[in-house]
Coordinates of C-alpha atoms and ligand atoms in Angstrom, one line a residue:
M1 CA -15.9 -14.8 4.0
K2 CA -17.4 -14.4 0.6
F3 CA -16.7 -11.6 -1.9
I4 CA -19.1 -9.5 -4.0
E5 CA -18.5 -6.7 -6.6
T6 CA -18.6 -3.0 -5.9
R7 CA -20.5 -2.3 -9.1
G8 CA -23.0 -5.1 -8.8
N9 CA -23.4 -8.3 -10.6
D10 CA -24.2 -8.7 -14.3
G11 CA -26.0 -12.0 -14.0
V12 CA -23.2 -13.7 -16.0
H13 CA -20.4 -13.7 -13.5
P14 CA -20.8 -15.7 -10.2
E15 CA -22.7 -13.7 -7.6
E16 CA -20.2 -14.3 -4.9
I17 CA -16.7 -15.8 -4.9
T18 CA -14.2 -17.1 -2.3
F19 CA -11.1 -15.3 -1.0
S20 CA -8.8 -17.4 -3.1
E21 CA -10.7 -16.6 -6.3
A22 CA -10.7 -12.9 -5.4
I23 CA -6.9 -12.8 -5.0
L24 CA -6.0 -15.0 -8.0
S25 CA -8.2 -13.0 -10.4
P26 CA -8.7 -9.6 -8.8
I27 CA -9.7 -8.1 -12.2
A28 CA -12.2 -10.7 -13.2
S29 CA -15.3 -8.8 -12.0
F30 CA -17.0 -6.7 -14.5
G31 CA -15.5 -3.3 -13.9
G32 CA -15.7 -3.1 -10.2
L33 CA -13.5 -4.4 -7.3
Y34 CA -14.1 -7.3 -5.0
V35 CA -15.2 -6.5 -1.4
P36 CA -16.2 -8.7 1.5
K37 CA -19.9 -9.4 1.7
E38 CA -19.8 -8.9 5.4
L39 CA -17.3 -8.3 8.1
P40 CA -17.4 -9.8 11.6
V41 CA -17.8 -7.4 14.6
L42 CA -14.8 -8.1 16.9
G43 CA -15.6 -5.8 19.8
E44 CA -13.7 -5.2 23.0
A45 CA -13.5 -8.8 23.9
F46 CA -11.2 -9.5 20.9
L47 CA -9.0 -6.6 21.8
T48 CA -8.8 -7.6 25.4
K49 CA -7.9 -11.2 24.4
H50 CA -4.9 -9.9 22.4
L51 CA -3.4 -7.5 24.8
G52 CA -0.7 -10.1 25.5
S53 CA -0.4 -11.5 22.0
T54 CA 2.5 -11.2 19.5
Y55 CA 1.8 -9.6 16.1
Q56 CA 1.7 -13.1 14.5
E57 CA -0.8 -14.4 17.1
L58 CA -3.1 -11.5 16.6
A59 CA -2.9 -11.8 12.8
S60 CA -3.5 -15.5 12.9
D61 CA -6.6 -15.1 15.1
L62 CA -8.0 -12.3 13.0
L63 CA -7.6 -14.3 9.8
S64 CA -9.3 -17.3 11.3
T65 CA -12.2 -15.1 12.5
L66 CA -12.5 -13.7 8.9
D67 CA -12.9 -17.3 7.8
I68 CA -11.0 -17.3 4.5
D69 CA -10.5 -20.4 2.4
I70 CA -6.8 -20.8 3.0
D71 CA -5.2 -23.7 4.9
P72 CA -4.1 -22.8 8.4
S73 CA -0.7 -24.3 7.6
V74 CA -0.3 -21.8 4.7
I75 CA -1.4 -18.9 6.9
A76 CA 1.1 -20.0 9.5
E77 CA 3.9 -20.1 6.9
A78 CA 2.8 -16.7 5.5
L79 CA 2.9 -15.0 8.9
S80 CA 6.2 -16.6 9.7
L81 CA 7.7 -14.1 7.2
Y82 CA 7.3 -11.3 9.8
D83 CA 10.2 -13.2 11.6
K84 CA 12.5 -11.7 8.9
F85 CA 11.6 -8.1 10.1
D86 CA 14.2 -6.3 12.2
D87 CA 12.6 -7.5 15.5
P88 CA 10.7 -10.8 15.0
L89 CA 9.0 -10.2 18.3
N90 CA 7.7 -6.8 17.3
P91 CA 7.7 -6.3 13.5
V92 CA 5.8 -3.1 13.8
P93 CA 7.2 -0.8 16.6
V94 CA 5.1 2.1 17.8
V95 CA 7.2 5.0 19.0
K96 CA 6.1 8.1 21.0
V97 CA 7.2 11.2 19.1
R98 CA 5.2 13.9 20.8
D99 CA 2.8 14.0 23.8
D100 CA -0.3 12.9 21.9
L101 CA 1.4 11.6 18.8
Y102 CA 2.7 8.1 18.2
V103 CA 4.4 6.7 15.0
S104 CA 3.7 3.2 13.9
E105 CA 6.7 2.1 11.8
L106 CA 5.6 -0.1 8.9
Y107 CA 8.9 -0.3 7.2
H108 CA 11.0 -2.8 9.1
G109 CA 10.7 -5.5 6.4
P110 CA 13.2 -6.6 3.7
T111 CA 12.6 -3.7 1.2
R112 CA 12.3 -1.0 3.8
A113 CA 8.8 0.3 2.9
F114 CA 5.3 -0.5 4.1
K115 CA 4.5 -2.6 1.0
D116 CA 6.3 -5.5 2.7
M117 CA 3.6 -5.6 5.5
A118 CA 1.1 -7.1 3.0
L119 CA 3.3 -8.4 0.1
Q120 CA 5.5 -10.6 2.3
P121 CA 2.7 -12.9 3.5
F122 CA 0.7 -12.4 0.2
G123 CA 3.5 -14.0 -1.8
V124 CA 3.2 -17.2 0.2
V125 CA -0.6 -17.3 0.0
L126 CA -0.9 -16.6 -3.8
S127 CA 1.8 -19.1 -4.7
S128 CA 0.3 -21.8 -2.5
I129 CA -3.2 -21.5 -4.0
A130 CA -1.7 -21.5 -7.5
Q131 CA 0.3 -24.6 -6.7
K132 CA -2.6 -26.4 -5.1
R133 CA -4.7 -25.8 -8.3
G134 CA -1.8 -26.7 -10.6
E135 CA -2.1 -23.3 -12.3
E136 CA 0.6 -20.8 -13.5
Y137 CA 0.2 -17.1 -12.9
L138 CA 1.9 -14.0 -14.2
I139 CA 2.0 -10.8 -12.3
L140 CA 2.7 -7.7 -14.3
A141 CA 3.6 -4.7 -12.3
A142 CA 4.4 -1.1 -13.3
T143 CA 6.1 0.5 -10.4
S144 CA 7.2 4.0 -9.5
G145 CA 9.3 2.7 -6.7
D146 CA 8.1 0.7 -3.7
T147 CA 5.7 -1.9 -5.0
G148 CA 8.2 -3.3 -7.5
P149 CA 11.0 -4.3 -5.1
A150 CA 8.4 -5.7 -2.5
A151 CA 6.7 -7.8 -5.2
L152 CA 10.0 -9.2 -6.5
E153 CA 11.2 -9.9 -3.1
T154 CA 8.1 -11.9 -2.0
F155 CA 7.7 -14.0 -5.2
K156 CA 11.4 -14.7 -5.7
N157 CA 11.8 -18.4 -6.5
R158 CA 8.2 -19.2 -5.4
P159 CA 6.5 -21.9 -7.5
N160 CA 3.7 -21.3 -10.1
V161 CA 4.1 -17.5 -10.1
R162 CA 6.2 -15.3 -12.4
V163 CA 6.7 -11.6 -12.0
V164 CA 7.5 -9.0 -14.6
C165 CA 8.2 -5.6 -13.2
L166 CA 8.4 -2.4 -15.4
Y167 CA 10.0 0.7 -14.0
P168 CA 10.7 4.1 -15.6
D169 CA 14.5 4.3 -16.2
G170 CA 15.7 7.4 -14.3
G171 CA 12.3 7.8 -12.6
T172 CA 13.0 6.0 -9.3
S173 CA 15.5 6.6 -6.6
D174 CA 18.9 4.9 -6.9
V175 CA 18.1 2.6 -4.0
Q176 CA 14.7 1.6 -5.5
R177 CA 16.3 0.9 -8.9
L178 CA 19.1 -1.2 -7.3
Q179 CA 16.6 -3.2 -5.2
M180 CA 15.0 -4.3 -8.5
V181 CA 18.0 -4.7 -10.9
T182 CA 20.0 -6.8 -8.4
E183 CA 17.1 -9.3 -7.9
D184 CA 18.2 -12.7 -9.2
G185 CA 15.2 -15.1 -8.9
S186 CA 14.7 -17.3 -12.0
N187 CA 11.0 -16.4 -12.1
L188 CA 11.6 -12.7 -12.1
K189 CA 12.1 -10.2 -14.9
V190 CA 12.8 -6.5 -14.4
I191 CA 12.6 -4.2 -17.4
G192 CA 13.6 -0.5 -17.4
I193 CA 11.5 1.6 -19.8
K194 CA 12.7 4.7 -21.6
G195 CA 10.1 7.2 -20.4
D196 CA 8.3 8.1 -17.2
F197 CA 6.0 6.2 -14.9
D198 CA 2.9 7.0 -17.1
D199 CA 4.7 5.6 -20.1
A200 CA 5.4 2.4 -18.1
Q201 CA 1.8 2.2 -17.0
S202 CA 0.3 2.8 -20.4
A203 CA 2.6 0.3 -22.0
L204 CA 1.4 -2.2 -19.5
K205 CA -2.3 -1.4 -20.2
R206 CA -1.7 -1.8 -23.9
L207 CA -0.1 -5.1 -23.2
L208 CA -3.1 -6.3 -21.2
S209 CA -5.4 -5.6 -24.1
S210 CA -3.0 -6.9 -26.8
V211 CA -4.6 -9.9 -28.7
S212 CA -1.3 -11.5 -29.6
F213 CA 0.0 -11.2 -26.0
N214 CA -3.2 -12.8 -24.5
E215 CA -3.1 -15.6 -27.1
A216 CA 0.5 -16.3 -26.3
L217 CA -0.3 -16.5 -22.6
K218 CA -3.2 -18.8 -23.3
A219 CA -1.0 -21.1 -25.4
K220 CA 1.4 -21.3 -22.5
N221 CA -1.5 -21.9 -20.0
I222 CA -0.6 -18.8 -18.0
S223 CA -3.2 -16.6 -16.3
L224 CA -2.8 -13.0 -15.2
S225 CA -3.1 -11.8 -11.6
A226 CA -2.1 -8.6 -9.9
A227 CA -0.2 -7.6 -6.8
N228 CA -1.4 -4.0 -6.4
S229 CA -3.9 -2.9 -3.8
V230 CA -6.9 -3.6 -6.0
N231 CA -6.1 -7.2 -4.8
F232 CA -8.0 -7.9 -1.6
G233 CA -5.1 -10.2 -0.5
R234 CA -3.2 -7.0 0.1
I235 CA -5.9 -5.2 2.1
I236 CA -6.6 -8.1 4.4
F237 CA -3.0 -8.0 5.7
Q238 CA -3.3 -4.2 6.1
T239 CA -6.1 -4.4 8.7
I240 CA -3.9 -6.2 11.2
Y241 CA -1.3 -3.5 12.0
H242 CA -4.0 -1.0 12.7
I243 CA -5.4 -3.2 15.4
H244 CA -1.8 -4.0 16.6
S245 CA -0.9 -0.3 16.8
Y246 CA -4.0 0.4 18.9
L247 CA -3.1 -2.5 21.3
E248 CA 0.4 -1.1 21.5
L249 CA -0.9 2.2 22.8
V250 CA -2.9 0.3 25.4
R251 CA 0.2 -1.7 26.4
Q252 CA 2.2 1.5 26.6
N253 CA -0.4 3.0 29.0
A254 CA -1.1 5.8 26.5
I255 CA -4.8 5.0 26.4
T256 CA -7.2 2.7 28.1
L257 CA -8.9 0.0 26.1
G258 CA -12.0 1.4 24.5
E259 CA -10.7 5.0 24.2
K260 CA -11.0 6.5 20.7
I261 CA -7.9 7.5 18.7
Y262 CA -7.1 9.1 15.4
L263 CA -5.4 7.1 12.6
D264 CA -3.3 9.4 10.4
V265 CA -2.4 7.7 7.1
P266 CA -0.1 8.9 4.2
S267 CA -2.3 8.0 1.2
G268 CA -2.0 7.3 -2.5
N269 CA -4.1 4.3 -3.7
F270 CA -6.0 4.3 -0.3
G271 CA -5.0 0.7 0.5
N272 CA -3.5 1.6 3.9
A273 CA -6.4 3.8 4.9
L274 CA -8.9 1.2 3.7
G275 CA -7.3 -1.3 6.1
G276 CA -7.8 1.1 8.9
Y277 CA -11.4 1.7 7.8
Y278 CA -12.2 -2.1 7.9
A279 CA -10.5 -2.3 11.3
Y280 CA -12.9 0.5 12.5
K281 CA -15.9 -1.3 11.0
M282 CA -14.9 -4.4 12.9
G283 CA -15.0 -2.4 16.1
L284 CA -11.6 -0.7 16.6
P285 CA -12.3 2.5 18.6
V286 CA -11.4 5.2 16.0
E287 CA -12.5 8.8 16.2
K288 CA -11.4 9.7 12.6
I289 CA -9.1 8.4 9.9
I290 CA -7.0 11.3 8.7
I291 CA -6.0 11.1 5.1
A292 CA -2.7 12.8 4.4
S293 CA -1.7 13.7 0.8
N294 CA 1.0 15.6 -1.0
E295 CA 0.4 18.2 -3.8
N296 CA -1.6 15.6 -5.7
N297 CA -4.4 16.4 -3.4
V298 CA -7.4 14.7 -5.0
L299 CA -8.3 12.9 -1.7
T300 CA -8.1 16.1 0.3
R301 CA -10.6 17.7 -2.1
L302 CA -12.8 14.7 -2.2
I303 CA -13.2 14.5 1.6
N304 CA -13.5 18.3 2.2
T305 CA -15.7 19.2 -0.7
G306 CA -17.3 15.9 -1.9
R307 CA -15.9 16.4 -5.4
Y308 CA -13.5 14.1 -7.2
D309 CA -12.3 16.3 -10.0
L310 CA -9.5 15.3 -12.4
R311 CA -10.5 17.7 -15.2
G312 CA -7.4 19.4 -16.4
E313 CA -5.3 17.6 -13.7
K314 CA -1.9 16.1 -14.3
V315 CA 0.3 14.2 -11.8
I316 CA 2.7 16.6 -10.1
P317 CA 6.1 15.0 -9.3
T318 CA 6.8 15.5 -5.6
T319 CA 9.2 14.5 -2.9
S320 CA 6.8 11.8 -1.7
P321 CA 6.5 10.0 -5.0
A322 CA 4.7 6.9 -3.7
M323 CA 1.7 9.2 -3.3
D324 CA 1.9 10.8 -6.7
I325 CA -1.5 9.4 -7.8
L326 CA -4.6 10.9 -9.2
I327 CA -6.8 7.9 -9.6
S328 CA -7.0 6.4 -6.1
S329 CA -8.4 2.9 -6.8
N330 CA -9.6 1.9 -3.3
V331 CA -11.9 4.9 -2.9
E332 CA -14.3 2.8 -4.9
R333 CA -14.6 0.3 -2.0
I334 CA -15.5 3.2 0.3
L335 CA -18.1 4.5 -2.1
F336 CA -19.6 1.0 -2.2
D337 CA -19.6 0.7 1.5
F338 CA -21.2 4.0 2.2
F339 CA -23.6 4.4 -0.7
G340 CA -24.2 0.9 -2.1
T341 CA -23.7 -0.7 -5.5
A342 CA -26.0 1.4 -7.7
R343 CA -24.5 4.7 -6.5
A344 CA -20.9 3.4 -6.6
K345 CA -21.4 2.4 -10.2
V346 CA -22.9 5.8 -11.3
L347 CA -20.0 7.6 -9.6
M348 CA -17.2 5.5 -11.0
N349 CA -18.7 5.5 -14.5
S350 CA -18.8 9.3 -14.2
L351 CA -15.1 9.4 -13.1
E352 CA -14.2 7.2 -16.1
S353 CA -16.1 9.1 -18.7
D354 CA -16.0 12.7 -17.4
R355 CA -13.0 12.6 -15.0
F356 CA -15.4 14.0 -12.4
Y357 CA -18.1 13.2 -9.9
A358 CA -19.8 15.1 -7.1
L359 CA -21.3 13.6 -4.0
T360 CA -24.5 15.2 -2.5
D361 CA -24.1 17.3 0.7
D362 CA -25.6 14.5 2.6
E363 CA -23.1 11.9 1.2
T364 CA -20.2 14.3 1.8
M365 CA -21.3 14.6 5.5
K366 CA -21.4 10.9 5.8
L367 CA -17.9 10.6 4.5
Q368 CA -16.7 13.3 6.9
S369 CA -18.2 11.4 9.8
I370 CA -15.2 9.1 9.7
F371 CA -12.6 10.7 7.4
A372 CA -10.8 14.0 7.6
A373 CA -8.0 15.2 5.2
D374 CA -5.3 17.6 4.5
Y375 CA -2.3 17.9 2.2
C376 CA 1.3 19.0 2.6
N377 CA 3.7 20.4 0.0
G378 CA 7.4 19.5 -0.3
A379 CA 8.7 22.6 1.5
E380 CA 6.3 22.1 4.4
G381 CA 7.2 18.4 4.5
K382 CA 10.9 19.2 4.8
G383 CA 10.1 21.6 7.6
Y384 CA 8.3 18.7 9.5
I385 CA 11.3 16.4 8.8
K386 CA 13.7 18.9 10.3
E387 CA 11.5 19.7 13.3
A388 CA 11.0 16.0 14.1
F389 CA 14.7 15.4 13.7
D390 CA 15.6 18.2 16.1
G391 CA 13.2 16.5 18.6
G392 CA 15.1 13.2 18.1
Y393 CA 13.0 11.5 15.4
L394 CA 14.1 10.7 11.9
M395 CA 11.4 10.2 9.3
D396 CA 10.8 10.1 5.5
P397 CA 8.9 12.5 3.3
H398 CA 5.7 10.4 3.1
T399 CA 5.4 10.2 6.9
A400 CA 6.0 13.9 7.1
T401 CA 2.8 14.6 5.2
C402 CA 0.9 13.2 8.2
F403 CA 2.3 15.8 10.6
K404 CA 0.6 18.6 8.6
A405 CA -2.6 16.6 8.6
Y406 CA -2.3 16.1 12.3
D407 CA -2.0 19.8 13.0
C408 CA -5.1 20.4 10.9
C409 CA -7.4 17.5 11.7
A410 CA -6.7 16.0 15.1
T411 CA -9.0 18.5 16.7
K412 CA -9.9 16.6 19.9
S413 CA -7.4 15.9 22.6
L414 CA -7.1 12.2 21.7
K415 CA -4.0 10.2 20.9
T416 CA -3.0 9.9 17.2
I417 CA -1.2 7.1 15.4
V418 CA 0.8 8.3 12.4
Y419 CA 1.7 5.5 10.0
S420 CA 5.3 5.7 8.8
T421 CA 5.5 4.0 5.4
A422 CA 9.2 4.2 4.5
E423 CA 12.6 4.1 6.1
W424 CA 14.8 7.2 5.7
T425 CA 17.1 5.2 3.5
K426 CA 14.6 5.1 0.6
F427 CA 14.3 8.8 0.1
S428 CA 17.7 10.0 1.4
P429 CA 18.4 13.0 -1.0
T430 CA 15.2 14.8 0.2
I431 CA 15.9 14.0 3.9
A432 CA 19.6 15.2 3.5
N433 CA 18.3 18.4 2.0
A434 CA 15.8 18.9 4.9
L435 CA 18.4 18.3 7.5
T436 CA 21.4 20.1 6.1
G437 CA 20.3 22.1 3.1
A438 CA 22.5 20.0 0.8
N439 CA 21.2 19.9 -2.8
D440 CA 21.3 17.6 -5.8
M441 CA 22.9 14.6 -4.0
N442 CA 22.8 11.1 -5.2
D443 CA 21.5 8.4 -2.9
I444 CA 24.8 7.0 -1.6
D445 CA 26.2 10.5 -0.7
A446 CA 22.9 11.4 0.9
L447 CA 22.9 8.2 2.9
K448 CA 26.4 8.8 4.2
L449 CA 25.6 12.4 5.1
I450 CA 22.4 11.5 7.0
S451 CA 24.3 8.6 8.7
K452 CA 26.9 11.1 9.9
T453 CA 24.5 13.8 10.8
A454 CA 22.1 11.5 12.7
H455 CA 24.7 9.1 14.1
I456 CA 23.0 6.1 12.7
S457 CA 24.4 3.4 10.5
I458 CA 23.1 2.6 7.0
P459 CA 21.3 -0.8 7.2
A460 CA 23.3 -3.6 5.6
V461 CA 20.5 -4.5 3.1
I462 CA 20.8 -0.9 1.7
Q463 CA 24.5 -0.6 1.9
G464 CA 24.9 -3.9 0.2
L465 CA 22.9 -2.8 -2.9
F466 CA 25.7 -0.6 -4.1
T467 CA 28.1 -3.5 -4.6
K468 CA 25.7 -6.3 -5.5
P469 CA 26.0 -7.5 -9.1
I470 CA 23.4 -6.1 -11.5
T471 CA 21.5 -9.1 -13.0
Q472 CA 18.5 -7.3 -14.6
G473 CA 20.1 -4.3 -16.3
I474 CA 17.9 -4.2 -19.4
V475 CA 16.4 -0.9 -20.5
I476 CA 14.3 -0.9 -23.7
D477 CA 11.9 1.2 -25.7
K478 CA 8.3 0.7 -24.7
E479 CA 7.5 -0.7 -28.2
N480 CA 9.6 -3.8 -27.4
I481 CA 8.0 -4.8 -24.1
E482 CA 5.8 -7.5 -25.5
T483 CA 8.7 -9.3 -27.4
E484 CA 10.9 -9.0 -24.3
I485 CA 8.3 -10.5 -21.9
L486 CA 7.4 -13.4 -24.3
K487 CA 11.1 -14.2 -24.5
F488 CA 11.2 -14.5 -20.7
L489 CA 8.1 -16.6 -20.5
Ligands
LIG1 C1 2.5 2.8 -1.3 C2 3.0 3.9 -0.4 C3 2.1 4.9 0.1 C4 0.6 4.9 -0.2 O1 -0.1 3.9 0.3 P1 -1.6 3.5 -0.3 O2 -2.0 2.3 0.4 O3 -1.4 3.4 -1.8 O4 -2.5 4.7 0.0 C5 2.6 5.8 1.0 N1 3.9 5.8 1.3 C6 4.8 4.9 0.8 C7 6.2 5.1 1.2 C8 4.4 3.9 0.0 O5 5.3 3.0 -0.5

C-alpha cells in the first residue's frame, strides 16, 4: 500500500510514500494528510473466511491484505498486545442492549478508553521502525484526557521513542490525570500546564515552530512524529474492529452475512468514523455511518447542511470532553475521497483562512449517501445513561450521544452497532449524577457510589491509581515548556 497527499503534490515532495514513512513523519506532507492510494476490495469471501477467526487472526489477515511495509514478526508482536485486554480471546465484546441495537465495547484495554485499540499496537510498530532505521523520535502530545494516558502507556520503555505529554492542570478528570502523573517510564515526560486545553495546544504549536527548539532537536538527532489520528498508523488499526463487530453480529445470529447495518460512532476528530468508512469502502455491508456529536456540533451541521462554519464559534466544555473539538482533522480525508485533491485543497484552505466552507448541494447529497448525523446535549445524554442503566446497561457520556443519534438517524429497521469509547470509570462524576442526582462529586467518591448503585466493582487498574506514587507531578507556566522539555531530552 502506498500513500499520497490529500491536497496534492507540490513536485518537490515524493509523489508517493510507504506506510512506515507515513507514520514516522505524518506531518511531512505540504499541508495535507496522507491517505492510501487505493484500498483492496475484500468482499463477502473475506468476511466468510473470518467467521471463525479470533480478533488477532482477522487483524493479521487484514493487515497482510493491505500490504504494508512492516515485518510480519513486528505485526504479530503488535497484535499480541490485545492479549492484555480484559478477555484476550475477545478484546472487543459486542453486547445486545435493545432489540436492534448492539454496543461494541472498545474500552477493555489498559487505559479504559478506545484510544488503546489503535495506540497499543501502534507503539510497537512505530518503535520498531525507528529502531530498524537507527533513528530517534519525539512525540509531543497535548491531551484533554484520553490520548495522553494511552500514548504514555504504549510507548513506556520502548526504544528510540520519547513522549512528552502536556495536559491542562485541572482540565482533566482525576482518573485521567492520575493515569498520566503516575507513569514512570524513563522515556516519558508529563507536564501540567497552568491554563486550559487550548493553552496547552497553542503552547505546543508555538514550540513546533520555535527555531531554538528545532535547532536543539537537530543537534540531538531527534525527529518529531505524532500520535494523534492525523497519523495513519492510528486509522489502520481502527478499521479492524468495525469488521470484527459486524462478524460478531453474524456470529450472534443477529444478521445474516451480507445484511446491511448502521454504524453509530461518537465523533470528535473523526478517526473512529473514518475507520468505519474505510471498512465500508473495502466491502463491509453498511447502510449508513451515523456521526454522533455533543454540543460542539460542527459535524452534525456539516453533514446535514453541507456547511463547515466556525465563524464566531468557541469550544463549549461538555460532559463528553473527548469530543469537545471544532476542527475535526480527519474530515479532510473524507473530502479528498469524495471530491478529489483540487476540491479538498480549496475547501481546506477556505477553512483555514475564513473558518468556513460550503459544499454544493450535489456534494452534500453525496456525503449524505453514506453519513447521517445528530448531536446530543448533556442533559439528554444523562437521560440516555439513566434509561440504559434501568434496562441493565451501564455506559459513559460519549457512548450516550450515540443513543440520541440512533433515535434520529437509524430510520430503516436494520441492526445498529453503537461504539462505546470509554468505560464508566473515566467519567464517573457525570454518570453518578445521571444515576442518582448526586452533584459536584470527585472521581473516587463517584466511583464508589456507582459501584454501590450498580453492584459492580471498580477495576483494579483504576482503584490502584489513587494510591500509586506520583512520579510526574510537575505543573508549570506555559512560557517554561521549552526549557523543561530540553532538560528532559
Ligand atoms: C477520542 C475519543 C472520542 C472521539 O474519537 P475520534 O476518533 O476523535 O472521533 C470519543 N470518545 C472518547 C471517549 C474518546 O476518547
